[in-house]
Coordinates of C-alpha atoms in Angstrom, one line a residue:
X1 CA -39.3 7.3 25.7
X2 CA -40.7 3.8 25.1
X3 CA -38.6 0.8 24.3
X4 CA -38.5 0.1 20.5
X5 CA -39.6 -3.6 19.8
X6 CA -40.7 -3.1 16.1
X7 CA -38.8 -4.7 13.2
X8 CA -37.4 -2.4 10.5
X9 CA -40.2 -2.2 7.8
X10 CA -39.6 -3.6 4.4
X11 CA -39.6 -0.7 1.9
X12 CA -42.6 -1.0 -0.4
X13 CA -40.9 0.8 -3.3
X14 CA -38.2 -0.7 -5.4
X15 CA -34.6 0.6 -5.5
X16 CA -34.4 4.2 -6.7
X17 CA -31.7 3.9 -9.3
X18 CA -31.1 7.6 -9.6
X19 CA -30.5 8.0 -6.0
X20 CA -28.3 4.8 -6.0
X21 CA -26.2 6.1 -9.0
X22 CA -25.8 9.5 -7.4
X23 CA -24.5 7.9 -4.2
X24 CA -22.0 5.7 -6.1
X25 CA -20.9 8.9 -8.0
X26 CA -20.5 10.6 -4.6
X27 CA -18.2 7.9 -3.4
X28 CA -16.0 8.0 -6.5
X29 CA -16.0 11.8 -7.0
X30 CA -17.0 13.7 -3.9
X31 CA -15.5 16.9 -5.1
X32 CA -18.0 17.2 -8.0
X33 CA -20.8 17.8 -5.5
X34 CA -21.5 21.4 -4.6
X35 CA -24.3 22.2 -2.0
X36 CA -25.6 18.7 -2.6
X37 CA -25.9 19.1 -6.4
X38 CA -23.6 17.6 -9.2
X39 CA -21.2 20.1 -10.8
X40 CA -21.1 18.6 -14.3
X41 CA -18.2 20.8 -15.4
X42 CA -16.2 19.5 -12.4
X43 CA -17.2 16.0 -13.3
X44 CA -16.0 16.5 -16.9
X45 CA -12.7 17.8 -15.6
X46 CA -12.4 14.7 -13.4
X47 CA -12.9 12.5 -16.5
X48 CA -10.1 14.4 -18.4
X49 CA -12.2 16.8 -20.5
X50 CA -11.1 20.4 -20.9
X51 CA -13.9 22.7 -19.6
X52 CA -13.8 26.0 -21.3
X53 CA -17.0 27.7 -20.2
X54 CA -17.8 29.0 -16.8
X55 CA -21.3 29.3 -15.3
X56 CA -22.4 31.0 -12.1
X57 CA -22.4 28.6 -9.3
X58 CA -20.8 28.4 -5.8
X59 CA -17.1 27.3 -6.1
X60 CA -13.7 27.8 -4.7
X61 CA -11.0 28.6 -7.0
X62 CA -7.5 30.1 -7.1
X63 CA -4.6 30.8 -9.5
X64 CA -3.1 27.4 -10.5
X65 CA -5.9 25.1 -9.3
X66 CA -6.3 23.3 -12.7
X67 CA -2.5 22.7 -12.8
X68 CA -2.6 21.3 -9.3
X69 CA -5.3 18.8 -10.5
X70 CA -3.1 17.8 -13.4
X71 CA -0.1 17.3 -11.2
X72 CA -2.1 14.8 -9.0
X73 CA -2.8 12.7 -12.2
X74 CA 0.6 12.7 -13.8
X75 CA 2.5 9.4 -13.1
X76 CA 5.8 9.5 -11.2
X77 CA 9.0 8.6 -13.0
X78 CA 10.7 7.5 -9.8
X79 CA 11.2 4.6 -7.6
X80 CA 12.1 3.9 -3.9
X81 CA 15.5 2.5 -3.2
X82 CA 16.0 0.4 0.0
X83 CA 18.5 1.5 2.7
X84 CA 18.9 -1.4 5.0
X85 CA 21.9 0.1 6.8
X86 CA 19.6 2.9 8.1
X87 CA 16.8 0.7 9.1
X88 CA 15.9 -1.4 12.2
X89 CA 14.8 -5.0 11.9
X90 CA 14.9 -4.8 8.2
X91 CA 13.9 -8.4 7.5
X92 CA 10.9 -8.5 9.7
X93 CA 9.4 -5.1 10.3
X94 CA 6.2 -3.9 8.6
X95 CA 6.8 -0.2 9.2
X96 CA 8.1 2.2 6.5
X97 CA 10.1 5.4 6.7
X98 CA 10.3 6.9 3.2
X99 CA 12.7 9.8 2.5
X100 CA 11.5 11.9 -0.4
X101 CA 9.1 14.5 -1.8
X102 CA 5.7 13.4 -0.5
X103 CA 3.9 14.2 -3.9
X104 CA 6.1 11.7 -5.8
X105 CA 6.0 9.1 -3.0
X106 CA 2.2 9.3 -2.7
X107 CA 2.0 8.6 -6.5
X108 CA 4.4 5.6 -6.1
X109 CA 2.2 4.2 -3.2
X110 CA -0.9 4.2 -5.3
X111 CA -0.6 0.7 -6.8
X112 CA 0.5 -1.0 -3.5
X113 CA -1.7 0.8 -1.1
X114 CA -4.6 2.3 -3.3
X115 CA -7.9 0.7 -4.3
X116 CA -7.8 -2.5 -6.2
X117 CA -10.2 -3.1 -9.2
X118 CA -13.8 -3.2 -8.1
X119 CA -13.0 -1.4 -4.8
X120 CA -13.3 2.2 -3.7
X121 CA -11.1 1.8 -0.6
X122 CA -7.4 1.6 -0.3
X123 CA -5.4 0.0 2.6
X124 CA -4.7 3.0 4.9
X125 CA -6.8 3.1 8.0
X126 CA -5.8 6.5 9.3
X127 CA -3.9 9.5 7.9
X128 CA -2.4 12.3 10.1
X129 CA -0.6 15.2 8.7
X130 CA 1.0 18.3 10.1
X131 CA 1.6 20.4 6.9
X132 CA 3.3 23.8 6.8
X133 CA 1.0 26.3 8.3
X134 CA 1.8 29.1 5.8
X135 CA 2.9 31.6 8.5
X136 CA 5.0 33.5 6.0
X137 CA 8.2 32.0 7.4
X138 CA 7.9 28.3 6.5
X139 CA 8.1 26.8 3.1
X140 CA 5.9 25.3 0.5
X141 CA 6.9 22.5 -2.0
X142 CA 7.8 23.8 -5.5
X143 CA 6.0 21.3 -7.7
X144 CA 6.8 21.0 -11.4
X145 CA 4.1 19.7 -13.7
X146 CA 6.6 18.6 -16.4
X147 CA 9.1 16.7 -14.1
X148 CA 8.6 17.0 -10.5
X149 CA 11.1 14.2 -9.7
X150 CA 13.9 16.2 -11.5
X151 CA 12.7 19.3 -9.6
X152 CA 13.0 17.3 -6.3
X153 CA 16.5 16.2 -7.1
X154 CA 17.5 19.8 -7.8
X155 CA 16.0 21.0 -4.5
X156 CA 17.6 18.4 -2.4
X157 CA 21.1 18.9 -4.0
X158 CA 21.3 15.6 -5.7
X159 CA 22.2 17.3 -9.0
X160 CA 22.9 21.0 -8.1
X161 CA 25.0 21.8 -5.1
X162 CA 23.8 25.4 -5.3
X163 CA 20.1 24.3 -5.4
X164 CA 17.9 25.7 -2.5
X165 CA 15.8 22.9 -0.9
X166 CA 13.0 25.2 0.3
X167 CA 11.1 28.2 -0.9
X168 CA 9.8 30.6 1.8
X169 CA 6.2 31.6 1.1
X170 CA 6.1 35.2 2.4
X171 CA 3.1 37.2 2.8
X172 CA 4.5 39.7 0.3
X173 CA 4.3 36.9 -2.4
X174 CA 1.6 37.7 -5.0
X175 CA 0.2 34.2 -4.7
X176 CA 0.6 33.7 -1.0
X177 CA -2.5 31.6 -0.4
X178 CA -2.6 30.1 -3.9
X179 CA 1.0 28.7 -3.5
X180 CA -0.1 26.9 -0.3
X181 CA -3.2 25.6 -1.8
X182 CA -1.4 24.4 -5.0
X183 CA 0.9 22.4 -2.7
X184 CA -1.9 21.0 -0.6
X185 CA -4.5 20.1 -3.2
X186 CA -2.7 17.3 -5.2
X187 CA -1.3 15.7 -2.0
X188 CA -4.7 15.5 -0.3
X189 CA -6.2 14.2 -3.5
X190 CA -3.8 11.3 -3.7
X191 CA -4.1 10.8 0.0
X192 CA -7.8 10.2 -0.2
X193 CA -7.3 7.5 -2.7
X194 CA -5.2 5.5 -0.3
X195 CA -7.8 5.6 2.6
X196 CA -9.9 2.5 3.4
X197 CA -13.6 2.7 3.2
X198 CA -13.6 3.1 7.0
X199 CA -10.6 5.4 6.9
X200 CA -10.1 8.8 8.5
X201 CA -7.8 11.7 8.0
X202 CA -6.7 14.2 10.5
X203 CA -5.0 17.5 9.5
X204 CA -3.3 19.8 11.9
X205 CA -3.6 23.6 11.0
X206 CA -3.8 27.1 12.5
X207 CA -5.9 30.1 11.6
X208 CA -3.7 31.2 8.7
X209 CA -5.1 28.7 6.4
X210 CA -7.9 26.8 8.3
X211 CA -10.7 28.5 6.2
X212 CA -9.0 27.5 2.9
X213 CA -8.1 23.9 4.2
X214 CA -11.8 23.4 5.0
X215 CA -12.8 24.4 1.6
X216 CA -10.4 22.2 -0.4
X217 CA -11.0 19.3 2.1
X218 CA -14.8 19.6 1.6
X219 CA -14.1 19.5 -2.2
X220 CA -11.8 16.5 -2.1
X221 CA -13.3 14.4 0.7
X222 CA -16.9 15.7 0.4
X223 CA -18.8 17.9 2.8
X224 CA -20.9 15.0 4.0
X225 CA -17.7 13.3 5.1
X226 CA -16.6 16.0 7.5
X227 CA -16.2 14.8 11.1
X228 CA -15.2 17.7 13.2
X229 CA -12.9 20.7 13.6
X230 CA -11.1 19.5 16.7
X231 CA -9.5 22.2 18.9
X232 CA -6.3 21.1 20.6
X233 CA -5.1 23.2 23.6
X234 CA -1.5 23.4 22.5
X235 CA -0.4 25.7 25.4
X236 CA -1.7 26.5 29.0
X237 CA 0.2 29.7 29.6
X238 CA -0.7 33.1 28.2
X239 CA 1.5 34.6 25.5
X240 CA 1.6 38.3 26.4
X241 CA 3.8 39.4 23.5
X242 CA 1.0 39.1 20.9
X243 CA -2.3 40.8 20.4
X244 CA -4.1 37.5 20.9
X245 CA -2.6 34.6 22.8
X246 CA -3.5 31.6 20.8
X247 CA -3.9 28.5 23.1
X248 CA -5.2 26.2 20.4
X249 CA -4.8 24.8 17.0
X250 CA -7.3 23.1 14.8
X251 CA -7.3 19.5 13.6
X252 CA -9.7 18.9 10.8
X253 CA -11.1 15.3 10.5
X254 CA -12.8 13.7 7.5
X255 CA -13.9 10.1 6.8
X256 CA -13.5 8.4 3.4
X257 CA -17.1 7.4 3.2
X258 CA -20.1 8.9 4.8
X259 CA -21.8 5.4 5.1
X260 CA -18.8 4.2 7.2
X261 CA -18.7 7.2 9.5
X262 CA -20.0 5.3 12.6
X263 CA -17.4 2.6 12.0
X264 CA -14.6 5.0 11.2
X265 CA -14.9 7.0 14.5
X266 CA -14.8 5.0 17.7
X267 CA -15.3 5.8 21.3
X268 CA -12.4 6.5 23.6
X269 CA -11.5 3.9 26.2
X270 CA -12.9 4.5 29.7
X271 CA -10.6 6.5 31.9
X272 CA -10.1 6.3 35.6
X273 CA -12.4 9.3 36.2
X274 CA -15.2 7.7 34.2
X275 CA -14.7 4.3 35.9
X276 CA -14.8 5.9 39.3
X277 CA -18.5 6.8 38.7
X278 CA -19.5 3.1 38.8
X279 CA -20.0 1.7 42.3
X280 CA -22.2 -0.9 44.0
X281 CA -23.5 0.5 47.3
X282 CA -26.5 -2.1 47.4
X283 CA -24.4 -5.1 46.4
X284 CA -26.3 -5.6 43.3
X285 CA -25.4 -9.0 41.8
X286 CA -25.2 -7.5 38.4
X287 CA -22.0 -5.6 39.4
X288 CA -20.8 -2.1 39.3
X289 CA -23.4 0.5 38.2
X290 CA -24.0 4.4 38.1
X291 CA -27.4 6.1 38.1
X292 CA -28.8 8.1 35.3
X293 CA -32.0 10.3 35.2
X294 CA -35.2 8.3 34.7
X295 CA -36.8 11.2 32.8
X296 CA -36.5 12.7 29.4
X297 CA -37.7 15.8 27.6
X298 CA -41.4 15.9 27.4
X299 CA -41.5 16.4 23.7
X300 CA -40.0 12.9 23.2
X301 CA -42.7 11.1 25.2
X302 CA -46.0 9.4 24.4
X303 CA -49.2 9.7 26.5
X304 CA -48.3 6.5 28.4
X305 CA -45.1 8.2 29.8
X306 CA -46.9 10.9 31.8
X307 CA -48.0 9.8 35.2
X308 CA -47.4 10.0 38.9
X309 CA -45.1 7.2 39.8
X310 CA -45.6 5.3 43.1
X311 CA -42.4 3.8 44.5
X312 CA -42.3 0.4 46.3
X313 CA -42.3 2.2 49.6
X314 CA -45.5 4.0 48.7
X315 CA -44.0 7.4 48.0
X316 CA -45.4 9.3 45.1
X317 CA -43.1 11.0 42.6
X318 CA -44.3 13.9 40.5
X319 CA -42.7 14.6 37.0
X320 CA -40.7 17.8 36.9
X321 CA -42.1 20.5 34.4
X322 CA -41.3 19.7 30.8
X323 CA -40.3 16.1 31.5
X324 CA -41.7 12.6 30.9
X325 CA -40.6 9.3 32.3
X326 CA -38.2 7.1 30.3
X327 CA -40.6 4.2 30.5
X328 CA -44.3 3.3 30.8
X329 CA -45.6 2.5 34.3
X330 CA -45.6 -1.2 33.6
X331 CA -42.0 -1.2 32.4
X332 CA -41.0 1.1 35.3
X333 CA -42.7 -1.2 37.9
X334 CA -41.0 -4.3 36.4
X335 CA -37.4 -2.7 36.5
X336 CA -38.1 -1.5 40.1
X337 CA -39.0 -5.0 41.1
X338 CA -35.8 -6.3 39.6
X339 CA -33.7 -3.8 41.5
X340 CA -32.8 -1.8 38.4
X341 CA -34.1 1.5 39.8
X342 CA -32.3 3.4 42.5
X343 CA -34.3 5.4 45.1
X344 CA -31.3 6.4 47.1
X345 CA -29.9 4.9 50.3
X346 CA -33.1 5.6 52.3
X347 CA -35.5 4.6 49.5
X348 CA -37.0 8.1 49.4
X349 CA -34.8 9.6 46.6
X350 CA -35.9 10.6 43.1
X351 CA -36.0 7.5 40.9
X352 CA -32.8 7.0 38.8
X353 CA -32.1 4.2 36.3
X354 CA -29.1 2.0 37.1
X355 CA -26.6 1.7 34.1
X356 CA -24.2 -1.3 34.6
X357 CA -20.6 -1.1 33.7
X358 CA -20.5 -4.6 32.2
X359 CA -23.9 -4.7 30.4
X360 CA -22.1 -3.7 27.3
X361 CA -18.7 -2.5 26.0
X362 CA -18.5 1.0 27.2
X363 CA -16.5 4.0 26.0
X364 CA -16.3 7.8 26.1
X365 CA -17.8 9.9 23.2
X366 CA -14.9 11.9 21.7
X367 CA -15.2 15.6 22.4
X368 CA -14.5 18.5 20.1
X369 CA -11.8 20.0 22.5
X370 CA -8.7 18.0 23.2
X371 CA -7.4 19.6 26.5
X372 CA -3.7 19.7 27.3
X373 CA -4.2 17.5 30.3
X374 CA -4.9 14.6 27.9
X375 CA -3.3 15.7 24.6
X376 CA -0.3 17.5 26.2
X377 CA 1.3 20.7 24.9
X378 CA 4.0 21.6 22.4
X379 CA 6.2 22.7 25.2
X380 CA 5.8 19.4 27.0
X381 CA 6.4 17.5 23.7
X382 CA 9.6 19.6 23.1
X383 CA 11.0 18.7 26.5
X384 CA 10.2 15.0 25.9
X385 CA 12.2 14.9 22.7
X386 CA 15.0 16.9 24.3
X387 CA 15.2 14.3 27.0
X388 CA 15.1 11.5 24.4
X389 CA 18.0 13.2 22.5
X390 CA 20.3 13.5 25.5
X391 CA 19.2 17.1 26.4
X392 CA 19.6 18.5 22.8
X393 CA 16.5 20.5 21.4
X394 CA 16.5 18.9 17.9
X395 CA 13.0 20.1 17.1
X396 CA 11.2 23.3 18.0
X397 CA 7.5 22.6 17.6
X398 CA 6.9 18.8 17.7
X399 CA 3.4 17.4 18.1
X400 CA 3.0 15.4 21.3
X401 CA 2.6 11.6 21.2
X402 CA -0.4 11.9 23.4
X403 CA -2.1 14.0 20.8
X404 CA -1.6 11.4 18.2
X405 CA -2.6 8.6 20.6
X406 CA -6.0 10.3 21.0
X407 CA -6.5 10.4 17.2
X408 CA -5.4 6.7 17.0
X409 CA -7.7 5.6 19.7
X410 CA -10.7 7.0 18.0
X411 CA -9.9 5.9 14.5
X412 CA -7.5 3.0 14.3
X413 CA -7.2 0.0 16.6
X414 CA -5.3 -1.8 13.7
X415 CA -4.2 -1.1 10.2
X416 CA -1.8 1.2 8.3
X417 CA -1.2 4.7 9.6
X418 CA 0.1 7.1 7.1
X419 CA 1.9 10.5 7.8
X420 CA 3.4 12.2 4.8
X421 CA 4.6 15.4 6.5
X422 CA 6.4 13.3 9.1
X423 CA 8.6 16.1 10.6
X424 CA 9.8 14.9 14.0
X425 CA 8.2 11.4 13.5
X426 CA 5.7 11.8 16.3
X427 CA 3.3 9.5 14.4
X428 CA 5.7 6.7 14.4
X429 CA 6.4 7.2 18.1
X430 CA 2.8 7.3 19.0
X431 CA 2.0 4.2 17.0
X432 CA 4.6 2.1 18.7
X433 CA 3.8 3.4 22.1
X434 CA 0.2 2.7 21.8
X435 CA 0.7 -0.7 20.3
X436 CA 2.9 -1.6 23.4
X437 CA 0.2 -0.2 25.7
X438 CA -3.0 -1.9 24.3
X439 CA -1.6 -4.7 22.2
X440 CA -2.7 -3.1 18.9
X441 CA -1.3 -4.1 15.5
X442 CA -1.0 -0.7 13.9
X443 CA 1.7 -0.2 11.2
X444 CA 3.1 3.1 10.1
X445 CA 4.3 4.6 6.8
X446 CA 6.1 8.0 7.2
X447 CA 7.2 10.2 4.4
X448 CA 9.7 13.2 4.9
X449 CA 11.5 15.3 2.4
X450 CA 15.3 15.6 3.5
X451 CA 14.7 19.3 4.4
X452 CA 17.9 20.8 5.8
X453 CA 18.1 21.8 9.4
X454 CA 18.8 25.6 10.0
X455 CA 22.5 26.3 9.9
X456 CA 23.0 27.5 13.5
X457 CA 20.2 25.1 15.1
X458 CA 20.8 22.8 18.0
X459 CA 20.0 19.9 15.6
X460 CA 22.8 21.0 13.1
X461 CA 25.2 21.4 15.9
X462 CA 24.5 17.8 17.1
X463 CA 25.2 16.4 13.6
X464 CA 21.6 16.2 12.2
X465 CA 21.8 17.9 8.8
X466 CA 18.2 17.1 7.7
X467 CA 14.8 16.7 9.3
X468 CA 14.7 13.1 7.9
X469 CA 17.8 12.2 9.9
X470 CA 16.1 13.6 13.1
X471 CA 12.9 11.5 12.3
X472 CA 14.9 8.2 11.8
X473 CA 16.9 8.7 14.9
X474 CA 13.9 9.6 17.0
X475 CA 12.2 6.3 15.9
X476 CA 15.3 4.3 16.9
X477 CA 15.6 6.0 20.3
X478 CA 11.8 5.8 21.0
X479 CA 11.8 2.1 20.1
X480 CA 14.6 1.3 22.6
X481 CA 12.8 3.3 25.3
X482 CA 9.5 1.6 24.7
X483 CA 11.2 -1.8 24.9
X484 CA 12.7 -0.9 28.3
X485 CA 9.3 0.3 29.5
X486 CA 7.4 -2.7 28.0
X487 CA 9.9 -5.6 28.1
X488 CA 7.2 -8.2 27.2
X489 CA 5.7 -6.2 24.4
X490 CA 5.4 -7.9 20.9
X491 CA 4.9 -4.5 19.1
X492 CA 6.7 -4.0 15.9
X493 CA 9.6 -1.6 16.9
X494 CA 11.5 -1.6 13.6
X495 CA 11.3 0.3 10.4
X496 CA 12.4 0.0 6.8
X497 CA 14.0 3.0 5.2
X498 CA 13.4 3.6 1.5
X499 CA 14.5 6.7 -0.5
X500 CA 13.0 8.4 -3.5
X501 CA 15.2 8.3 -6.6
X502 CA 14.9 8.0 -10.4
X503 CA 13.8 4.7 -11.8
X504 CA 16.4 2.0 -12.0
X505 CA 15.7 1.7 -15.7
X506 CA 17.6 4.0 -18.0
X507 CA 15.6 6.9 -19.6
X508 CA 15.8 6.7 -23.4
X509 CA 17.3 10.1 -24.3
X510 CA 19.5 9.6 -27.5
X511 CA 21.8 12.3 -28.8
X512 CA 22.1 12.6 -32.6
X513 CA 25.8 13.1 -32.3
X514 CA 26.4 9.9 -30.3
X515 CA 23.5 7.8 -31.5
X516 CA 25.6 4.5 -32.1
X517 CA 27.0 4.8 -28.6
X518 CA 23.6 5.5 -27.1
X519 CA 22.1 2.5 -28.8
X520 CA 24.8 0.2 -27.6
X521 CA 24.5 1.6 -24.2
X522 CA 20.7 1.0 -24.1
X523 CA 21.2 -2.8 -24.5
X524 CA 21.8 -2.9 -20.7
X525 CA 18.8 -0.8 -19.6
X526 CA 19.6 -0.7 -15.9
X527 CA 21.6 2.2 -14.4
X528 CA 25.1 1.1 -13.4
X529 CA 24.9 2.0 -9.7
X530 CA 21.8 0.1 -9.0
X531 CA 21.7 -3.2 -7.0
X532 CA 19.5 -6.3 -7.3
X533 CA 17.6 -5.2 -4.2
X534 CA 16.9 -1.8 -5.9
X535 CA 15.4 -3.6 -8.8
X536 CA 13.4 -5.8 -6.5
X537 CA 11.7 -2.9 -4.8
X538 CA 10.8 -1.3 -8.1
X539 CA 9.2 -4.6 -9.2
X540 CA 7.1 -4.6 -5.9
X541 CA 6.0 -1.0 -6.7
X542 CA 5.2 -1.6 -10.4
X543 CA 3.3 -4.9 -9.4
X544 CA 1.4 -3.1 -6.8
X545 CA 2.7 -5.3 -3.9
X546 CA 3.0 -4.0 -0.3
X547 CA 6.5 -2.9 0.4
X548 CA 6.8 -4.7 3.7
X549 CA 6.1 -8.2 2.4
X550 CA 8.5 -10.9 3.8
X551 CA 11.6 -11.3 1.4
X552 CA 14.0 -14.2 1.5
X553 CA 17.2 -14.2 -0.4
X554 CA 18.1 -17.7 -1.9
X555 CA 21.3 -18.9 -3.6
X556 CA 20.7 -21.1 -6.6
X557 CA 23.7 -23.3 -7.8
X558 CA 23.6 -24.2 -11.4
X559 CA 26.4 -25.1 -14.0
X560 CA 29.0 -24.4 -11.4
X561 CA 27.7 -20.8 -10.7
X562 CA 25.8 -19.4 -7.9
X563 CA 22.8 -17.2 -8.8
X564 CA 20.9 -15.0 -6.4
X565 CA 17.1 -15.3 -6.2
X566 CA 14.6 -13.4 -4.2
X567 CA 11.4 -15.0 -2.9
X568 CA 8.7 -12.5 -1.9
X569 CA 5.8 -13.5 0.4
X570 CA 6.6 -17.2 0.4
X571 CA 7.1 -17.5 -3.3
X572 CA 4.2 -15.2 -4.3
X573 CA 6.9 -13.7 -6.5
X574 CA 10.5 -14.9 -7.3
X575 CA 13.0 -12.5 -8.9
X576 CA 16.5 -13.2 -10.3
X577 CA 18.4 -10.3 -11.9
X578 CA 21.7 -12.1 -12.5
X579 CA 23.0 -12.5 -16.1
X580 CA 24.0 -15.5 -18.1
X581 CA 21.0 -17.5 -16.8
X582 CA 20.7 -21.0 -18.5
X583 CA 17.7 -23.3 -18.8
X584 CA 19.1 -25.3 -15.9
X585 CA 19.1 -22.1 -13.7
X586 CA 15.4 -21.5 -14.8
X587 CA 14.6 -25.2 -13.8
X588 CA 16.2 -24.5 -10.4
X589 CA 14.0 -21.5 -10.0
X590 CA 10.9 -23.6 -10.9
X591 CA 12.0 -26.2 -8.3
X592 CA 11.5 -23.6 -5.6
X593 CA 7.8 -24.1 -6.0
X594 CA 6.3 -26.4 -3.5
X595 CA 2.6 -27.4 -2.8
X596 CA 2.6 -25.3 0.3
X597 CA 4.3 -22.3 -1.4
X598 CA 3.7 -22.3 -5.1
X599 CA 5.6 -19.8 -7.2
X600 CA 3.0 -17.5 -8.8
X601 CA 5.2 -15.2 -10.9
X602 CA 8.8 -14.8 -11.9
X603 CA 10.7 -11.7 -12.8
X604 CA 14.0 -11.6 -14.7
X605 CA 16.3 -8.8 -15.9
X606 CA 16.0 -8.0 -19.6
X607 CA 19.7 -8.9 -20.1
X608 CA 19.5 -12.1 -17.9
X609 CA 19.6 -14.4 -21.0
X610 CA 22.3 -14.8 -23.4
X611 CA 19.9 -14.6 -26.4
X612 CA 16.2 -14.5 -27.2
X613 CA 16.0 -18.2 -27.9
X614 CA 17.1 -19.1 -24.4
X615 CA 14.5 -16.5 -23.1
X616 CA 11.7 -18.0 -25.1
X617 CA 12.6 -21.6 -23.9
X618 CA 12.7 -20.3 -20.3
X619 CA 9.3 -18.9 -20.5
X620 CA 7.9 -22.1 -21.9
X621 CA 9.7 -24.2 -19.3
X622 CA 8.2 -22.1 -16.4
X623 CA 4.7 -22.3 -18.1
X624 CA 5.1 -26.1 -18.1
X625 CA 5.2 -26.2 -14.3
X626 CA 2.2 -23.8 -14.0
X627 CA 4.0 -20.4 -13.7
X628 CA 2.1 -18.3 -16.2
X629 CA 3.2 -14.8 -15.1
X630 CA 6.7 -14.3 -16.3
X631 CA 8.1 -10.7 -16.7
X632 CA 11.4 -8.9 -17.2
X633 CA 12.6 -5.4 -16.2

C-alpha cells in the first residue's frame, strides 16, 4: 500500500441541498427514517399531527406506542426539592443524586441539560442505564398520561399508604412486551435529547428484550448511530440448573450523531500486556518499538509494490503468495537505511516494519467482548459491595465498577455522566474511582425511584427501606474509601441530593362551595411547607440553569430588618423570596452587582412586595442599574 500524499480534492459540484436537508432532518428526527427512507407519517406524528391512515411499510409497533410517544412530550408538573442533610459537600459538589420517577425527572432536566436554541446537542457526554430486564419477576413503571406525577406520589406512598410502589410484569400478562416497551420508549426519547453531539448511550440488557430494545433504539437514536452490541462476560462458572448457562449479557451502544462517531468512541488506554510488546533490542535512538508485518493483501497493492526485495546484507526476500509489500522499493530502501526495518537479530529474518511507541498517542481498539478479567463479574461486584457495607449483602445483582470504567474510558474522559436507572449507584462509584485514577473531570447525575427493598432482604434488615437509600449510602462509603486509597486526589467525591415533588406553586383548583376561601388562599401562591431553597431550585429548573451552579447565601440589612438573598453563579442570578420588601431592600440587592460579578437577573416571590406600586418601582429601580431581567414566582 503506497503512502498517500495527495490533497483532498475540491468538489466540482455545488452543495446538494436535498442531501443536506435530509441529513439535517436525520439529526433532528432519526426515528422517522426507515431503511434509509423518510417515513412521512412518522414525521407528521413527530410534528404533532394525528396520522389516521396506515400504509404498507417496514415498521415496529405495539399496543400503546402512540400514548408512549405522547407521554414523552407532556410537560412535568413537578419540581426537585433540595435535601442538603442527605448530601455530601453540598456547597461545592457538581454531582447530583435525584430521587424520583425517572420519566418525570428526565422531563425536568430538559431545560437545564438539553439542547439550547440553535443546537442539536445537550450537555450529557455519556449515558449508562441498567433498566429492568423484563424477566417476569421484575417491575415496570406505571406511567399515567394524564398526571404521571400524581401517579408517582401514589406509588411511592406519599399520598396513599396502601399504594403499591411496583407492578410485576409477569409473562402471563396480556401485554408483557408492550408494557416494557411503553416504559422504555419515552425515557429513551427524552434521554437522547440530553446527549451532546459527541455523546454515547450504553444500555445493559439480557435476551428477554434485547431484540425489542434494538428495534426501539434504532428508531429513537437512528440505525446509522448504532455502535455495537457489546457482550459482557458476567460470570465465569457454569450454571448447571438451567437449560443454557448464560455467561454474558448485552450492552447496546449508540452515538447521538453519526458524524461524531469517531469522536464519541475513543481507544482504551494501553495496558501492561500491550506495553510489554514494545522493546528496543537494537538500541534504536527513537525509543521503544515493536515489529509489524511489512506486507499487505495483494488486492490492496499497486504494480510498484510487487518485487523481490534485497536486504542490506544482500539476502533476497520473496513475497508470500497473495501478498504485496507495504511500500514501493524506493520507500522500503530509505526506511531500511534509517533503521526503521527489522531483519531479526542476525539480519537474515523476514523484513518487518518498526512501530514506535512514542511516535503518536497510542491506544487499544475497543473489542466487542468485555471479558470478566477486565470487566469483572456480578458475583465479584456483589462481594465488593458486601465488603463496603460491613459484610451485608445489600444488593443482589450490582454491575461491577470495572464494567462501567470500560464504558467511561471509551466514551467520556470528561463531562456529565447520566444514569437514570441508578440501582446500586455503580455509575457514581465508577466515575469517582476513575477520576481519582486518571485525573478526569467527569460529573454524574443519578436518578432512582425510591423502590422499597424486599421485606425479608438483608438490606431491609440492615435498615435500608429503599433502593435509593442504598445508592446514597454506597456513594458516601465509596467516596471515603477512594479518599483513603488516593489521599492526594482532587476528584469531586460529594453529591447533592434532590427529590421529586409537586411544584412549590399551588395548583389552582377552586371548589364552588368554598370559592371565597380559595380565592383568598390563592393570594399566597406558594405551598406552606416549602422553603426559600425549594423555591430557588424550582427557579433554576424553570430558567434552564444547571443544578450544580455555585450558590451563596447573603444577608441583606435594610430598614432594621435582615433579608435573605441567594446569589447563583457569582450573581448570574440573585433571588430573594422574603416578604415586605421595600425599595431600600431592592437597592441593596442592586448594590450586590459589581464590575467583576454583575447581577444579570433578579427573582422575587409574587407576594414579596406590599403592593403593586412598590413592585413597579422596584422593577424600574433595577432597570436603572442595568438589570433588565426581573421575574417573580
